[in-house]
């Protein structure tokens, strides 16, 4: 019998060009581009719908952190023999449960990465997009209007980076070099020595001619109270979940922008909504949310942002890593891994 394969959450239909090349007598591939609610937050009927969808399949191809695979879901998929995902990690998969069941989990590396990470490009675009009012201006002009407000200049301003890891340092480097922004950074264990090392790694001097550190480690309070842009670049974990809250957001300047291209649950969503609905900061640019895809009735989908005293809000559908060449490379590697597994050969990028 043909091996039954489910390809999940391929919103752009990119996977078909690779999976459809498989021998139809050996592989039966089904595509499910619509993401159902995550099993662990869905009502019982949706949980059952997800199980009914996935239960028949021997192999499931998933996109990193779209459909989660918690232990409770895995226990209801007795036919599952192989999980294929994109990227080199997927925290939405319960890897210990897979290992206990003997279900290998294989990732896929991005072989098309350029000198700048895709998420770095997107973060910079989101920062500039909300500061310059690109989306609102585009909508206004198409509606017959002309200039309806002011853009915000960022040159020479202060960028506050929450998490000075690889991505945070890359965004900081881009904004520092392009616009001369001063960079301040904070995370739980960040030291000035570590910040200096990140500056060196980014090819920047540790300090400028004025003796000021290029990447300056500051307190959490100073970051939120003085930055013109606060950009989040933390990894989601039990320790960082909800790390940004009303107390932090309340310290931000009325003219400041809040940008999150990392993970929605890093921020207490209700707190951010309340701040923006009250117009307490200039705006926000968000690529990530607590629940994705956003429900149709989500407050984030409102057309009222930027009106009647509300802050400007620029929304994107988690596009930070969604480049055609990268996604194509992921699926190409998934298919190669699948054929490797069928042939009894070792899997590449084995996660569990």
mmCIF file of N, CA, C and O in Angstrom, residues 294-334:
data_model
loop_
_atom_site.group_PDB
_atom_site.id
_atom_site.type_symbol
_atom_site.label_atom_id
_atom_site.label_comp_id
_atom_site.label_asym_id
_atom_site.label_seq_id
_atom_site.Cartn_x
_atom_site.Cartn_y
_atom_site.Cartn_z
ATOM 1 N N UNK A 294 -4.542 34.530 12.885
ATOM 2 C CA UNK A 294 -5.454 35.326 13.696
ATOM 3 C C UNK A 294 -6.897 34.928 13.413
ATOM 4 O O UNK A 294 -7.295 34.810 12.249
ATOM 5 N N UNK A 295 -7.702 34.732 14.449
ATOM 6 C CA UNK A 295 -9.139 34.501 14.222
ATOM 7 C C UNK A 295 -9.751 35.688 13.467
ATOM 8 O O UNK A 295 -9.280 36.822 13.576
ATOM 9 N N UNK A 296 -10.800 35.402 12.720
ATOM 10 C CA UNK A 296 -11.416 36.466 11.916
ATOM 11 C C UNK A 296 -11.957 37.605 12.770
ATOM 12 O O UNK A 296 -12.028 38.750 12.325
ATOM 13 N N UNK A 297 -12.350 37.301 14.016
ATOM 14 C CA UNK A 297 -12.893 38.332 14.885
ATOM 15 C C UNK A 297 -11.843 38.931 15.819
ATOM 16 O O UNK A 297 -12.174 39.634 16.777
ATOM 17 N N UNK A 298 -10.574 38.689 15.545
ATOM 18 C CA UNK A 298 -9.507 39.218 16.392
ATOM 19 C C UNK A 298 -9.521 40.741 16.407
ATOM 20 O O UNK A 298 -9.742 41.400 15.385
ATOM 21 N N UNK A 299 -9.264 41.304 17.583
ATOM 22 C CA UNK A 299 -9.172 42.763 17.701
ATOM 23 C C UNK A 299 -8.044 43.327 16.847
ATOM 24 O O UNK A 299 -8.094 44.500 16.451
ATOM 25 N N UNK A 300 -7.032 42.526 16.572
ATOM 26 C CA UNK A 300 -5.916 43.001 15.758
ATOM 27 C C UNK A 300 -6.347 43.275 14.319
ATOM 28 O O UNK A 300 -5.717 44.081 13.626
ATOM 29 N N UNK A 301 -7.410 42.641 13.865
ATOM 30 C CA UNK A 301 -7.874 42.830 12.491
ATOM 31 C C UNK A 301 -8.712 44.098 12.307
ATOM 32 O O UNK A 301 -9.195 44.367 11.212
ATOM 33 N N UNK A 302 -8.877 44.865 13.344
ATOM 34 C CA UNK A 302 -9.698 46.063 13.276
ATOM 35 C C UNK A 302 -9.169 47.062 12.250
ATOM 36 O O UNK A 302 -7.955 47.214 12.073
ATOM 37 N N UNK A 303 -10.101 47.767 11.601
ATOM 38 C CA UNK A 303 -9.723 48.840 10.671
ATOM 39 C C UNK A 303 -9.659 50.191 11.380
ATOM 40 O O UNK A 303 -9.459 51.220 10.737
ATOM 41 N N UNK A 304 -9.827 50.173 12.710
ATOM 42 C CA UNK A 304 -9.899 51.426 13.471
ATOM 43 C C UNK A 304 -8.565 51.871 14.051
ATOM 44 O O UNK A 304 -8.502 52.905 14.708
ATOM 45 N N UNK A 305 -7.500 51.072 13.862
ATOM 46 C CA UNK A 305 -6.206 51.491 14.385
ATOM 47 C C UNK A 305 -5.782 52.811 13.738
ATOM 48 O O UNK A 305 -5.963 53.014 12.533
ATOM 49 N N UNK A 306 -5.211 53.692 14.545
ATOM 50 C CA UNK A 306 -4.781 54.994 14.042
ATOM 51 C C UNK A 306 -5.893 56.027 13.976
ATOM 52 O O UNK A 306 -5.673 57.150 13.537
ATOM 53 N N UNK A 307 -7.100 55.657 14.442
ATOM 54 C CA UNK A 307 -8.237 56.569 14.396
ATOM 55 C C UNK A 307 -8.775 56.797 15.810
ATOM 56 O O UNK A 307 -8.658 55.935 16.679
ATOM 57 N N UNK A 308 -9.394 57.955 16.004
ATOM 58 C CA UNK A 308 -10.083 58.255 17.262
ATOM 59 C C UNK A 308 -9.208 58.013 18.493
ATOM 60 O O UNK A 308 -9.650 57.434 19.488
ATOM 61 N N UNK A 309 -7.960 58.464 18.397
ATOM 62 C CA UNK A 309 -7.061 58.389 19.537
ATOM 63 C C UNK A 309 -6.330 57.068 19.700
ATOM 64 O O UNK A 309 -5.530 56.927 20.630
ATOM 65 N N UNK A 310 -6.576 56.098 18.823
ATOM 66 C CA UNK A 310 -5.861 54.826 18.898
ATOM 67 C C UNK A 310 -4.479 54.968 18.267
ATOM 68 O O UNK A 310 -4.262 55.784 17.367
ATOM 69 N N UNK A 311 -3.548 54.144 18.721
ATOM 70 C CA UNK A 311 -2.211 54.129 18.130
ATOM 71 C C UNK A 311 -2.263 53.534 16.727
ATOM 72 O O UNK A 311 -3.173 52.768 16.390
ATOM 73 N N UNK A 312 -1.263 53.878 15.918
ATOM 74 C CA UNK A 312 -1.107 53.223 14.624
ATOM 75 C C UNK A 312 -0.642 51.788 14.854
ATOM 76 O O UNK A 312 0.199 51.534 15.731
ATOM 77 N N UNK A 313 -1.165 50.843 14.090
ATOM 78 C CA UNK A 313 -0.746 49.453 14.206
ATOM 79 C C UNK A 313 -0.533 48.881 12.812
ATOM 80 O O UNK A 313 -1.434 48.902 11.973
ATOM 81 N N UNK A 314 0.673 48.395 12.581
ATOM 82 C CA UNK A 314 1.022 47.732 11.327
ATOM 83 C C UNK A 314 1.051 46.233 11.594
ATOM 84 O O UNK A 314 1.752 45.764 12.496
ATOM 85 N N UNK A 315 0.278 45.476 10.831
ATOM 86 C CA UNK A 315 0.122 44.046 11.051
ATOM 87 C C UNK A 315 0.665 43.273 9.851
ATOM 88 O O UNK A 315 0.421 43.633 8.700
ATOM 89 N N UNK A 316 1.387 42.184 10.130
ATOM 90 C CA UNK A 316 1.819 41.254 9.080
ATOM 91 C C UNK A 316 1.540 39.827 9.571
ATOM 92 O O UNK A 316 1.538 39.567 10.775
ATOM 93 N N UNK A 317 1.283 38.881 8.654
ATOM 94 C CA UNK A 317 0.886 37.522 9.035
ATOM 95 C C UNK A 317 2.062 36.575 9.250
ATOM 96 O O UNK A 317 2.189 35.556 8.560
ATOM 97 N N UNK A 318 2.941 36.894 10.196
ATOM 98 C CA UNK A 318 4.123 36.079 10.517
ATOM 99 C C UNK A 318 4.929 35.775 9.247
ATOM 100 O O UNK A 318 5.147 34.627 8.863
ATOM 101 N N UNK A 319 5.415 36.845 8.632
ATOM 102 C CA UNK A 319 6.115 36.738 7.359
ATOM 103 C C UNK A 319 7.630 36.812 7.499
ATOM 104 O O UNK A 319 8.339 36.789 6.492
ATOM 105 N N UNK A 320 8.146 36.876 8.722
ATOM 106 C CA UNK A 320 9.576 37.097 8.907
ATOM 107 C C UNK A 320 10.462 36.100 8.204
ATOM 108 O O UNK A 320 11.539 36.447 7.726
ATOM 109 N N UNK A 321 10.037 34.834 8.128
ATOM 110 C CA UNK A 321 10.871 33.795 7.513
ATOM 111 C C UNK A 321 10.300 33.296 6.188
ATOM 112 O O UNK A 321 10.860 32.384 5.576
ATOM 113 N N UNK A 322 9.211 33.919 5.717
ATOM 114 C CA UNK A 322 8.491 33.365 4.571
ATOM 115 C C UNK A 322 9.013 33.951 3.262
ATOM 116 O O UNK A 322 8.362 34.788 2.630
ATOM 117 N N UNK A 323 10.211 33.544 2.890
ATOM 118 C CA UNK A 323 10.767 33.869 1.575
ATOM 119 C C UNK A 323 10.617 32.648 0.668
ATOM 120 O O UNK A 323 10.829 31.512 1.105
ATOM 121 N N UNK A 324 10.267 32.871 -0.576
ATOM 122 C CA UNK A 324 10.001 31.757 -1.489
ATOM 123 C C UNK A 324 11.194 30.813 -1.613
ATOM 124 O O UNK A 324 11.056 29.589 -1.573
ATOM 125 N N UNK A 325 12.391 31.372 -1.717
ATOM 126 C CA UNK A 325 13.553 30.503 -1.913
ATOM 127 C C UNK A 325 13.822 29.655 -0.671
ATOM 128 O O UNK A 325 14.225 28.485 -0.781
ATOM 129 N N UNK A 326 13.562 30.235 0.521
ATOM 130 C CA UNK A 326 13.785 29.477 1.753
ATOM 131 C C UNK A 326 12.745 28.380 1.924
ATOM 132 O O UNK A 326 13.080 27.232 2.229
ATOM 133 N N UNK A 327 11.470 28.721 1.750
ATOM 134 C CA UNK A 327 10.407 27.732 1.917
ATOM 135 C C UNK A 327 10.554 26.620 0.888
ATOM 136 O O UNK A 327 10.372 25.433 1.203
ATOM 137 N N UNK A 328 10.906 26.972 -0.337
ATOM 138 C CA UNK A 328 11.137 25.948 -1.364
ATOM 139 C C UNK A 328 12.274 25.022 -0.954
ATOM 140 O O UNK A 328 12.185 23.799 -1.116
ATOM 141 N N UNK A 329 13.331 25.603 -0.399
ATOM 142 C CA UNK A 329 14.454 24.788 0.053
ATOM 143 C C UNK A 329 14.059 23.850 1.174
ATOM 144 O O UNK A 329 14.497 22.693 1.217
ATOM 145 N N UNK A 330 13.207 24.325 2.082
ATOM 146 C CA UNK A 330 12.725 23.461 3.166
ATOM 147 C C UNK A 330 11.997 22.239 2.611
ATOM 148 O O UNK A 330 12.261 21.103 3.022
ATOM 149 N N UNK A 331 11.071 22.469 1.683
ATOM 150 C CA UNK A 331 10.272 21.355 1.166
ATOM 151 C C UNK A 331 11.113 20.410 0.301
ATOM 152 O O UNK A 331 10.904 19.197 0.309
ATOM 153 N N UNK A 332 12.062 20.970 -0.418
ATOM 154 C CA UNK A 332 12.958 20.118 -1.201
ATOM 155 C C UNK A 332 13.712 19.165 -0.273
ATOM 156 O O UNK A 332 13.843 17.960 -0.556
ATOM 157 N N UNK A 333 14.172 19.686 0.852
ATOM 158 C CA UNK A 333 14.911 18.851 1.809
ATOM 159 C C UNK A 333 13.987 17.870 2.528
ATOM 160 O O UNK A 333 14.397 16.756 2.864
ATOM 161 N N UNK A 334 12.754 18.264 2.781
ATOM 162 C CA UNK A 334 11.799 17.341 3.387
ATOM 163 C C UNK A 334 11.598 16.101 2.509
ATOM 164 O O UNK A 334 11.619 14.968 3.006
#
